[in-house]
Tab-separated table of C-alpha atoms in Angstrom:
chain	number	residue	atom	x	y	z
A	1	MET	CA	-29.887	-15.413	-12.834
A	2	ASN	CA	-28.312	-15.453	-9.409
A	3	LYS	CA	-29.182	-13.946	-6.063
A	4	HIS	CA	-27.478	-10.607	-6.714
A	5	HIS	CA	-29.234	-7.519	-8.004
A	6	GLU	CA	-26.485	-6.999	-10.577
A	7	THR	CA	-24.966	-9.979	-12.322
A	8	THR	CA	-21.457	-9.284	-13.536
A	9	GLY	CA	-19.812	-12.657	-13.159
A	10	PRO	CA	-20.651	-16.318	-13.577
A	11	ALA	CA	-23.981	-17.441	-12.168
A	12	ASP	CA	-24.137	-19.046	-8.736
A	13	GLU	CA	-26.006	-22.159	-7.695
A	14	GLN	CA	-29.560	-20.884	-8.161
A	15	GLN	CA	-30.141	-20.575	-11.905
A	16	ILE	CA	-33.214	-20.242	-14.063
A	17	THR	CA	-33.559	-20.419	-17.817
A	18	LEU	CA	-35.872	-17.891	-19.471
A	19	ARG	CA	-37.477	-18.853	-22.740
A	20	GLY	CA	-39.288	-16.393	-24.937
A	21	PRO	CA	-40.544	-12.810	-24.617
A	22	ALA	CA	-43.135	-13.622	-21.932
A	23	GLU	CA	-40.573	-14.901	-19.442
A	24	LEU	CA	-38.185	-12.056	-20.241
A	25	ALA	CA	-40.915	-9.494	-19.583
A	26	ASP	CA	-41.810	-11.209	-16.331
A	27	ALA	CA	-38.148	-11.222	-15.247
A	28	LEU	CA	-37.536	-7.488	-15.627
A	29	PRO	CA	-38.631	-6.352	-12.120
A	30	TYR	CA	-36.463	-9.057	-10.556
A	31	LEU	CA	-33.464	-8.004	-12.644
A	32	MET	CA	-33.835	-4.373	-11.575
A	33	GLY	CA	-35.186	-4.805	-8.046
A	34	PHE	CA	-38.212	-2.623	-8.875
A	35	HIS	CA	-40.777	-2.044	-11.613
A	36	PRO	CA	-39.235	0.561	-13.941
A	37	ASN	CA	-41.558	3.349	-15.099
A	38	ASP	CA	-40.954	5.502	-18.155
A	39	SER	CA	-37.637	3.751	-18.639
A	40	ILE	CA	-35.279	2.367	-21.229
A	41	VAL	CA	-33.554	-0.720	-19.853
A	42	LEU	CA	-30.677	-2.475	-21.629
A	43	VAL	CA	-29.380	-5.820	-20.346
A	44	ALA	CA	-26.160	-7.393	-21.601
A	45	LEU	CA	-26.070	-11.118	-22.397
A	46	HIS	CA	-22.920	-13.237	-22.360
A	47	GLY	CA	-22.029	-16.650	-23.752
A	48	ASN	CA	-24.019	-19.201	-25.698
A	49	ARG	CA	-26.580	-19.488	-22.910
A	50	GLY	CA	-27.167	-15.745	-22.698
A	51	ARG	CA	-26.074	-15.209	-19.102
A	52	PHE	CA	-27.275	-11.867	-17.766
A	53	GLY	CA	-24.558	-9.280	-17.315
A	54	GLY	CA	-24.556	-5.546	-16.752
A	55	ARG	CA	-27.697	-3.531	-17.110
A	56	LEU	CA	-28.456	0.115	-17.683
A	57	ARG	CA	-31.588	2.198	-17.112
A	58	LEU	CA	-32.526	5.672	-18.294
A	59	GLY	CA	-35.734	7.655	-18.410
A	60	ILE	CA	-37.363	7.766	-21.834
A	61	PRO	CA	-36.670	11.181	-23.399
A	62	SER	CA	-39.900	13.027	-24.074
A	63	LEU	CA	-38.630	14.531	-27.339
A	64	PRO	CA	-38.205	12.058	-30.232
A	65	GLY	CA	-35.404	14.247	-31.536
A	66	GLU	CA	-33.278	13.066	-28.606
A	67	TRP	CA	-33.804	9.371	-29.269
A	68	SER	CA	-30.958	8.844	-31.744
A	69	PRO	CA	-28.127	10.370	-29.669
A	70	VAL	CA	-29.502	8.768	-26.503
A	71	ALA	CA	-29.617	5.343	-28.172
A	72	GLU	CA	-26.021	5.706	-29.352
A	73	GLN	CA	-24.762	6.739	-25.925
A	74	LEU	CA	-26.658	3.990	-24.107
A	75	ALA	CA	-25.309	1.303	-26.422
A	76	GLU	CA	-21.781	2.634	-26.070
A	77	CYS	CA	-22.027	2.898	-22.268
A	78	LEU	CA	-23.338	-0.644	-21.801
A	79	ILE	CA	-20.863	-2.285	-24.173
A	80	GLU	CA	-17.817	-0.374	-22.946
A	81	GLY	CA	-18.829	-0.890	-19.329
A	82	SER	CA	-19.157	-4.617	-19.895
A	83	GLU	CA	-15.718	-4.705	-21.493
A	84	ARG	CA	-14.200	-2.926	-18.501
A	85	ARG	CA	-15.769	-5.525	-16.218
A	86	GLY	CA	-14.303	-8.372	-18.191
A	87	SER	CA	-16.038	-9.289	-21.430
A	88	ARG	CA	-17.855	-7.773	-24.368
A	89	PRO	CA	-21.558	-8.698	-24.547
A	90	ASP	CA	-22.619	-11.276	-27.104
A	91	GLY	CA	-26.087	-9.765	-27.267
A	92	ILE	CA	-28.446	-7.260	-25.672
A	93	VAL	CA	-32.073	-7.294	-24.572
A	94	VAL	CA	-33.976	-3.992	-24.744
A	95	PHE	CA	-37.012	-3.088	-22.622
A	96	LEU	CA	-39.155	0.017	-23.143
A	97	CYS	CA	-41.473	0.567	-20.171
A	98	GLN	CA	-44.116	3.279	-20.214
A	99	ASP	CA	-47.732	3.391	-19.104
A	100	PRO	CA	-50.339	5.102	-21.298
A	101	ALA	CA	-51.065	8.777	-20.876
A	102	GLU	CA	-54.626	9.915	-20.314
A	103	GLY	CA	-56.730	8.911	-23.314
A	104	GLU	CA	-53.948	6.729	-24.759
A	105	THR	CA	-53.984	2.948	-25.138
A	106	SER	CA	-51.107	0.661	-24.329
A	107	ARG	CA	-50.936	-0.453	-27.955
A	108	ARG	CA	-50.596	3.170	-28.977
A	109	VAL	CA	-47.673	3.490	-26.559
A	110	MET	CA	-46.038	0.500	-28.240
A	111	GLU	CA	-46.420	2.038	-31.702
A	112	ARG	CA	-45.247	5.448	-30.548
A	113	LEU	CA	-42.060	3.935	-29.070
A	114	ARG	CA	-41.323	1.694	-32.050
A	115	PRO	CA	-38.887	4.233	-33.632
A	116	LEU	CA	-36.983	4.375	-30.323
A	117	ALA	CA	-36.694	0.592	-30.280
A	118	GLN	CA	-35.393	0.642	-33.836
A	119	ARG	CA	-32.788	3.293	-33.002
A	120	LEU	CA	-31.568	1.225	-30.063
A	121	ARG	CA	-31.304	-1.877	-32.238
A	122	THR	CA	-29.397	0.091	-34.879
A	123	ALA	CA	-27.039	1.659	-32.335
A	124	CYS	CA	-26.164	-1.719	-30.832
A	125	GLY	CA	-25.781	-3.291	-34.263
A	126	THR	CA	-23.425	-0.523	-35.332
A	127	LEU	CA	-21.165	-1.586	-32.472
A	128	GLU	CA	-21.455	-5.214	-33.675
A	129	VAL	CA	-23.555	-6.407	-30.741
A	130	PRO	CA	-26.967	-7.692	-31.844
A	131	VAL	CA	-30.227	-7.027	-29.998
A	132	TYR	CA	-31.744	-10.452	-29.394
A	133	GLU	CA	-35.061	-9.089	-28.176
A	134	ALA	CA	-36.739	-5.694	-27.776
A	135	LEU	CA	-39.894	-5.544	-25.675
A	136	CYS	CA	-42.410	-2.846	-24.893
A	137	ILE	CA	-44.179	-3.189	-21.523
A	138	SER	CA	-47.212	-0.992	-20.930
A	139	ASP	CA	-50.218	-1.235	-18.612
A	140	GLY	CA	-49.774	-4.907	-17.780
A	141	ARG	CA	-49.169	-6.040	-21.372
A	142	PHE	CA	-46.086	-6.566	-23.512
A	143	TRP	CA	-45.154	-6.602	-27.188
A	144	SER	CA	-42.078	-7.809	-29.039
A	145	TYR	CA	-40.495	-5.574	-31.650
A	146	CYS	CA	-38.415	-8.491	-32.940
A	147	CYS	CA	-40.801	-11.460	-33.147
A	148	PRO	CA	-43.048	-11.529	-36.237
A	149	ASP	CA	-44.937	-14.646	-35.129
A	150	ALA	CA	-48.487	-13.654	-34.151
A	151	ARG	CA	-48.973	-16.999	-32.396
A	152	CYS	CA	-46.642	-16.027	-29.551
A	153	CYS	CA	-46.614	-12.237	-29.981
A	154	PRO	CA	-50.097	-11.164	-31.143
A	155	PRO	CA	-50.692	-7.597	-32.400
A	156	GLU	CA	-52.882	-6.777	-29.406
A	157	GLY	CA	-50.069	-7.754	-27.055
A	158	SER	CA	-49.923	-10.359	-24.328
A	159	ALA	CA	-50.785	-10.024	-20.658
A	160	LEU	CA	-47.997	-10.194	-18.112
A	161	ALA	CA	-48.084	-13.067	-15.645
A	162	LEU	CA	-49.873	-12.360	-12.386
A	163	PRO	CA	-47.423	-11.233	-9.702
A	164	GLY	CA	-45.954	-14.132	-7.771
A	165	THR	CA	-47.293	-16.862	-10.067
A	166	SER	CA	-44.404	-17.396	-12.476
A	167	VAL	CA	-41.395	-19.663	-12.188
A	168	MET	CA	-39.306	-16.493	-12.126
A	169	ALA	CA	-41.150	-15.255	-9.055
A	170	ALA	CA	-40.577	-18.560	-7.293
A	171	ALA	CA	-36.872	-18.546	-8.144
A	172	ALA	CA	-36.525	-14.927	-7.003
A	173	ALA	CA	-38.227	-15.696	-3.692
A	174	TYR	CA	-35.875	-18.646	-3.173
A	175	ALA	CA	-32.852	-16.479	-3.970
A	176	GLY	CA	-34.000	-13.701	-1.630
A	177	ILE	CA	-34.581	-11.123	-4.367
A	178	GLN	CA	-37.156	-8.476	-3.487
A	179	VAL	CA	-39.112	-6.218	-5.804
A	180	ARG	CA	-39.473	-2.848	-4.079
A	181	GLY	CA	-42.497	-1.594	-6.008
A	182	SER	CA	-42.320	0.848	-8.876
A	183	LEU	CA	-39.548	3.292	-9.659
A	184	ARG	CA	-42.091	6.067	-9.224
A	185	GLU	CA	-42.805	4.905	-5.684
A	186	MET	CA	-39.111	4.646	-4.804
A	187	GLU	CA	-38.444	8.154	-6.104
A	188	GLY	CA	-41.472	9.417	-4.209
A	189	ARG	CA	-39.745	8.513	-0.941
A	190	LEU	CA	-37.030	11.027	-1.824
A	191	ALA	CA	-39.132	13.801	-3.358
A	192	PRO	CA	-39.611	17.194	-1.624
A	193	LEU	CA	-42.639	17.558	0.600
A	194	THR	CA	-45.681	19.119	-1.062
A	195	THR	CA	-47.920	19.172	2.014
A	196	PRO	CA	-48.666	22.435	3.917
A	197	PRO	CA	-45.720	21.919	6.332
A	198	ALA	CA	-43.397	22.518	3.358
A	199	ALA	CA	-43.906	26.282	3.763
A	200	ASP	CA	-42.840	26.100	7.404
A	201	GLN	CA	-39.795	24.064	6.427
A	202	GLU	CA	-38.794	26.681	3.866
A	203	LYS	CA	-39.032	29.421	6.503
A	204	ALA	CA	-36.870	27.357	8.845
A	205	LEU	CA	-34.257	26.977	6.112
A	206	ASP	CA	-34.284	30.738	5.535
A	207	THR	CA	-33.784	31.392	9.234
A	208	ALA	CA	-31.051	28.776	9.615
A	209	GLY	CA	-29.241	30.095	6.572
A	210	ALA	CA	-29.130	33.623	7.961
A	211	THR	CA	-27.577	32.272	11.159
A	212	LEU	CA	-25.219	29.621	9.798
A	213	VAL	CA	-23.778	31.289	6.683
A	214	PRO	CA	-21.833	34.013	8.544
A	215	ARG	CA	-20.444	31.388	10.919
A	216	ILE	CA	-19.389	29.063	8.101
A	217	LEU	CA	-17.630	31.936	6.331
A	218	ASP	CA	-15.495	32.326	9.438
A	219	GLU	CA	-12.743	29.704	9.657
A	220	GLU	CA	-13.211	29.059	13.346
A	221	GLY	CA	-16.982	29.156	13.080
A	222	ARG	CA	-16.965	26.618	10.293
A	223	GLU	CA	-15.480	23.947	12.563
A	224	GLN	CA	-18.033	24.750	15.243
A	225	VAL	CA	-20.893	24.414	12.766
A	226	ALA	CA	-19.507	21.086	11.577
A	227	ALA	CA	-19.346	19.738	15.138
A	228	GLU	CA	-22.871	20.968	15.877
A	229	THR	CA	-24.222	19.489	12.638
A	230	LEU	CA	-22.760	16.061	13.275
A	231	ALA	CA	-23.861	16.051	16.909
A	232	LEU	CA	-27.420	16.982	15.926
A	233	ALA	CA	-27.471	14.353	13.181
A	234	ARG	CA	-26.328	11.767	15.725
A	235	ARG	CA	-29.156	12.720	18.066
A	236	LEU	CA	-31.690	12.455	15.249
A	237	MET	CA	-30.370	9.015	14.281
A	238	LYS	CA	-30.714	7.874	17.884
A	239	ARG	CA	-34.256	9.227	17.996
A	240	ILE	CA	-35.143	7.432	14.769
A	241	ASP	CA	-33.540	4.188	15.891
A	242	GLU	CA	-35.427	4.166	19.187
A	243	SER	CA	-38.816	4.922	17.632
A	244	PRO	CA	-41.392	2.104	17.245
A	245	ARG	CA	-41.145	0.180	13.981
A	246	SER	CA	-43.854	0.773	11.392
A	247	SER	CA	-45.313	-1.955	9.202
A	248	GLY	CA	-44.628	-0.467	5.759
A	249	TRP	CA	-42.211	1.973	4.172
A	250	ALA	CA	-44.867	4.663	3.705
A	251	GLU	CA	-45.751	4.576	7.394
A	252	THR	CA	-42.048	4.585	8.289
A	253	ASP	CA	-41.418	7.718	6.223
A	254	VAL	CA	-44.351	9.549	7.784
A	255	ALA	CA	-43.158	8.579	11.267
A	256	ASP	CA	-39.606	9.746	10.509
A	257	ASP	CA	-40.891	13.103	9.258
A	258	ARG	CA	-42.748	13.620	12.535
A	259	LEU	CA	-39.635	12.860	14.577
A	260	ILE	CA	-37.626	15.728	13.066
A	261	THR	CA	-38.562	19.360	13.619
A	262	HIS	CA	-38.258	21.964	10.879
A	263	ASP	CA	-35.401	23.742	12.660
A	264	GLU	CA	-33.470	20.504	13.189
A	265	ALA	CA	-33.866	19.500	9.551
A	266	ALA	CA	-32.768	22.944	8.355
A	267	ALA	CA	-29.646	22.930	10.525
A	268	VAL	CA	-28.451	19.535	9.310
A	269	ILE	CA	-29.340	20.187	5.644
A	270	LEU	CA	-27.298	23.384	5.586
A	271	GLY	CA	-24.498	21.889	7.657
A	272	ILE	CA	-23.871	18.953	5.320
A	273	GLN	CA	-23.494	21.290	2.363
A	274	ASP	CA	-19.922	21.615	3.631
A	275	ARG	CA	-17.911	18.889	1.955
A	276	ASP	CA	-15.865	17.915	5.008
A	277	THR	CA	-18.943	17.648	7.205
A	278	ARG	CA	-20.671	15.548	4.574
A	279	ASP	CA	-17.689	13.209	4.340
A	280	ARG	CA	-17.662	12.679	8.082
A	281	ALA	CA	-21.382	11.904	7.982
A	282	ALA	CA	-20.686	9.379	5.211
A	283	GLU	CA	-18.747	7.296	7.739
A	284	TRP	CA	-22.105	6.159	9.231
A	285	MET	CA	-22.301	3.483	6.566
A	286	GLU	CA	-22.322	0.110	8.282
A	287	GLY	CA	-23.304	-1.771	11.393
A	288	PRO	CA	-25.962	-0.289	13.692
A	289	ASP	CA	-25.363	3.215	12.284
A	290	ALA	CA	-26.490	2.393	8.748
A	291	PRO	CA	-30.287	1.863	9.119
A	292	PRO	CA	-31.032	5.055	11.091
A	293	ALA	CA	-28.602	7.035	8.917
A	294	LEU	CA	-30.400	5.914	5.759
A	295	ARG	CA	-33.760	6.919	7.209
A	296	LEU	CA	-32.353	10.281	8.300
A	297	TRP	CA	-30.893	11.120	4.878
A	298	ARG	CA	-34.146	10.169	3.162
A	299	ALA	CA	-36.125	12.357	5.541
A	300	LEU	CA	-33.772	15.307	5.012
A	301	ALA	CA	-33.988	14.917	1.237
A	302	ARG	CA	-37.754	15.318	1.550
A	303	ARG	CA	-37.221	18.521	3.543
A	304	CYS	CA	-35.294	20.265	0.733
A	305	VAL	CA	-38.309	22.230	-0.462
A	306	GLY	CA	-38.907	25.246	-2.661
A	307	PRO	CA	-35.757	27.148	-3.631
A	308	TYR	CA	-33.705	24.742	-1.503
A	309	CYS	CA	-34.343	21.766	-3.800
A	310	GLU	CA	-30.731	21.791	-5.018
A	311	HIS	CA	-29.527	21.307	-1.436
A	312	ALA	CA	-31.025	17.795	-1.646
A	313	ALA	CA	-27.965	16.580	-3.573
A	314	ALA	CA	-26.059	16.071	-0.306
A	315	PRO	CA	-28.651	13.996	1.641
A	316	LEU	CA	-29.641	12.106	-1.518
A	317	THR	CA	-26.025	11.149	-2.156
A	318	LEU	CA	-25.557	10.077	1.455
A	319	ALA	CA	-28.737	7.984	1.198
A	320	GLY	CA	-27.435	6.373	-1.991
A	321	TRP	CA	-24.056	5.679	-0.410
A	322	VAL	CA	-25.503	4.019	2.703
A	323	ALA	CA	-27.904	1.940	0.566
A	324	TRP	CA	-25.055	0.770	-1.670
A	325	SER	CA	-22.772	0.112	1.291
A	326	THR	CA	-25.419	-2.129	2.871
A	327	GLY	CA	-26.051	-4.089	-0.350
A	328	ASP	CA	-29.247	-2.402	-1.569
A	329	GLU	CA	-28.105	-1.552	-5.080
A	330	PRO	CA	-31.545	-0.723	-6.558
A	331	ALA	CA	-32.248	1.845	-3.827
A	332	ALA	CA	-28.712	3.219	-4.218
A	333	ARG	CA	-29.118	3.768	-7.949
A	334	VAL	CA	-32.454	5.511	-7.468
A	335	ALA	CA	-31.091	7.870	-4.807
A	336	LEU	CA	-27.869	8.650	-6.675
A	337	GLY	CA	-29.742	9.100	-9.942
A	338	ARG	CA	-32.085	11.569	-8.293
A	339	ALA	CA	-29.128	13.422	-6.771
A	340	LEU	CA	-27.683	13.867	-10.252
A	341	ARG	CA	-31.034	15.077	-11.554
A	342	VAL	CA	-31.064	17.691	-8.816
A	343	ASP	CA	-27.436	18.667	-9.448
A	344	SER	CA	-25.755	16.983	-12.396
A	345	ASP	CA	-22.308	18.292	-11.371
A	346	TYR	CA	-22.317	16.938	-7.817
A	347	LEU	CA	-19.008	15.094	-7.830
A	348	PHE	CA	-19.617	12.788	-4.867
A	349	ALA	CA	-22.825	11.469	-6.469
A	350	ARG	CA	-21.130	11.033	-9.836
A	351	LEU	CA	-18.281	9.026	-8.362
A	352	LEU	CA	-20.590	6.736	-6.406
A	353	HIS	CA	-23.074	6.342	-9.256
A	354	GLU	CA	-20.351	5.291	-11.666
A	355	ALA	CA	-18.807	2.883	-9.164
A	356	CYS	CA	-22.180	1.321	-8.342
A	357	ASN	CA	-23.102	0.919	-12.003
A	358	GLN	CA	-19.737	-0.671	-12.778
A	359	GLY	CA	-20.363	-3.339	-10.175
A	360	LEU	CA	-17.442	-2.309	-7.964
A	361	ASP	CA	-17.220	-3.512	-4.395
A	362	PRO	CA	-18.236	-0.750	-1.938
A	363	GLU	CA	-15.693	-2.108	0.531
A	364	THR	CA	-13.022	-0.122	-1.300
A	365	VAL	CA	-14.845	3.105	-0.512
A	366	ARG	CA	-15.630	1.980	3.022
A	367	SER	CA	-11.932	1.354	3.628
A	368	CYS	CA	-11.109	4.897	2.487
A	369	LEU	CA	-13.706	6.375	4.809
A	370	ARG	CA	-12.554	4.266	7.744
A	371	ALA	CA	-8.967	5.370	7.187
A	372	ALA	CA	-10.035	8.998	6.840
A	373	GLY	CA	-12.066	8.789	10.026
A	374	SER	CA	-9.192	7.337	12.040
A	375	SER	CA	-6.537	9.765	10.829
A	376	ARG	CA	-8.573	12.855	9.973
A	377	ALA	CA	-7.327	16.214	11.152
A	378	PRO	CA	-10.076	18.579	12.307
A	379	SER	CA	-10.238	20.168	8.881
A	380	GLY	CA	-9.397	17.087	6.826
A	381	SER	CA	-11.444	15.648	3.999
A	382	GLY	CA	-12.221	12.016	3.525
A	383	TRP	CA	-12.338	12.097	-0.281
A	384	PRO	CA	-8.949	12.535	-1.927
A	385	ASP	CA	-10.682	12.555	-5.321
A	386	GLU	CA	-12.105	15.981	-4.525
A	387	GLY	CA	-8.988	17.312	-2.837
A	388	ALA	CA	-6.226	16.011	-5.122
A	389	ARG	CA	-5.998	18.441	-7.990
A	390	GLY	CA	-3.450	19.329	-10.602
A	391	ASP	CA	-4.012	23.040	-10.041
A	392	GLY	CA	-0.482	24.284	-9.764
A	393	GLY	CA	-0.464	24.348	-5.981
A	394	ARG	CA	-3.725	26.243	-5.604
A	395	GLY	CA	-6.940	25.054	-3.996
A	396	ASP	CA	-10.376	25.458	-5.468
A	397	ASP	CA	-10.677	28.941	-3.944
A	398	GLY	CA	-7.546	30.109	-5.744
A	399	ARG	CA	-5.320	30.336	-2.635
A	400	ARG	CA	-1.952	28.754	-2.237
A	401	LYS	CA	-1.966	25.360	-0.538
A	402	GLY	CA	-0.019	24.887	2.686
A	403	ARG	CA	-1.500	27.939	4.441
A	404	SER	CA	-2.439	27.523	8.073
A	405	GLY	CA	-6.058	27.002	9.079
A	406	PRO	CA	-8.921	25.336	7.274
A	407	ARG	CA	-10.195	26.653	3.979
A	408	PRO	CA	-13.357	28.747	4.484
A	409	ARG	CA	-16.436	27.324	2.786
A	410	ARG	CA	-19.338	29.236	1.350
A	411	ILE	CA	-23.015	28.349	1.462
A	412	ARG	CA	-25.043	29.559	-1.454
A	413	PRO	CA	-28.265	31.402	-0.691
A	414	PRO	CA	-31.428	30.043	-2.351
A	415	LEU	CA	-32.170	32.053	-5.479
A	416	GLY	CA	-34.869	29.977	-7.065
A	417	LYS	CA	-35.395	26.424	-8.150
A	418	LYS	CA	-32.927	25.000	-10.631
A	419	ALA	CA	-34.583	23.277	-13.574
A	420	LEU	CA	-34.090	19.552	-13.811
A	421	PRO	CA	-31.783	18.426	-16.619
A	422	PRO	CA	-33.414	16.779	-19.608
A	423	ALA	CA	-33.602	13.006	-19.653
A	424	GLY	CA	-30.704	11.307	-21.364
A	425	PRO	CA	-26.976	10.815	-20.824
A	426	ARG	CA	-24.864	13.876	-20.262
A	427	PRO	CA	-21.396	14.431	-21.668
A	428	ALA	CA	-18.613	14.250	-19.114
A	429	THR	CA	-17.656	17.624	-17.676
A	430	SER	CA	-14.119	18.865	-17.848
A	431	ALA	CA	-11.594	18.371	-15.103
A	432	SER	CA	-11.700	22.093	-14.378
A	433	ALA	CA	-15.460	21.907	-13.919
A	434	ASP	CA	-15.004	19.089	-11.435
A	435	ARG	CA	-12.491	21.128	-9.508
A	436	ALA	CA	-14.777	24.125	-9.413
A	437	ARG	CA	-17.598	21.914	-8.268
A	438	GLY	CA	-15.877	21.129	-4.974
A	439	SER	CA	-16.173	24.717	-3.820
A	440	ARG	CA	-19.411	25.676	-5.556
A	441	ARG	CA	-21.300	22.897	-3.738
A	442	SER	CA	-21.089	24.926	-0.565
A	443	GLY	CA	-20.589	28.268	-2.261
A	444	GLU	CA	-22.788	31.099	-3.312
A	445	ARG	CA	-24.665	30.774	-6.539
A	446	GLY	CA	-23.405	33.339	-8.997
A	447	THR	CA	-20.626	33.593	-11.520
A	448	ARG	CA	-19.236	30.080	-11.898
A	449	SER	CA	-15.617	30.413	-12.822
A	450	GLY	CA	-13.741	27.329	-13.959
A	451	ARG	CA	-16.658	25.797	-15.828
């Protein structure tokens, strides 16, 4: 293991050898950067020494009927992704992490998930990559699905090492690796508010929508709204940056929420639904801009309440981008993954999520944004992936390209909460769906042509 959150190349100076299921179970939070909850985790191993490579995490599907196709897709994604990064895995380690439900024991969790472990082992074996170890971690204990020796893997399970007492913990501290808490806690920082002020925030979003939508539908008004949105976001970042520092992340989030009024949050949330405005905001990705921008996007994601929950895709994606750009890959994956749960077709989140999971260098994306910022026309877009289309000379609104003036954007009114997609990998959408997505993101919900 080296000092990076994601190991895709040869190990650096600091190395540690893990022997046996106990040390593998203890290493999982340090491999991921957090304690995964309700998760399937697959880790690729390379070479005779089993060097850690790419890793993949997915929520455990609640329906056993989904386990077989999910296992096949996960195995295929990890193996093919590893091959694209340079080499096919020589083996895989599987982790199943789930705490007991009310009235359930951790051993019962292990037995209930045994068929899932077997399907994962079969799926990897079908692709000629063996599973060296498959572990279940539940309520502070672990079991091995592969080791039949009761002396090291007793039927009642084994207790995990106390936090901070293992050789893995010492090596991680030396390498500067931090465990951020549980996945549930990290997602909670991005979840919509459920406190009484959520009703006031929803009213503010209704009011702002009635004011901003007619202006955005007007070509000249759209540019004015973009300028106002970015100026307000800048002021909020300055306010956040100048506020006293809190001791913990929970206190920091509460303080940030108090710094932003309902009307201010509503204006920025609706403003960044426009793709061009969002891309300009994405340029606050490094240097002194990055920390306050990350806090702002997290706070705005929490303000997407009630029927506006789908609007959270924009601030969540911006939060994931800034986290990835500043080297916090675990936080980036959590934010981008949540953005795709909110809106599985959000193209910006999909592009970043794939790039982050493939271990690409964010500097490539930063260079694009810097270039776009320095040469952008008032109506330009910083993401050629969303603007370059093989559509026969027509834009995503069906008009001929080359017309004068910026393309009008539409903001969809809230018409009820969109159900979250089921856990498990989703098939890739068609190119026409991606093209339609660029306009629908800021458009009215209704008939979705091009899907």
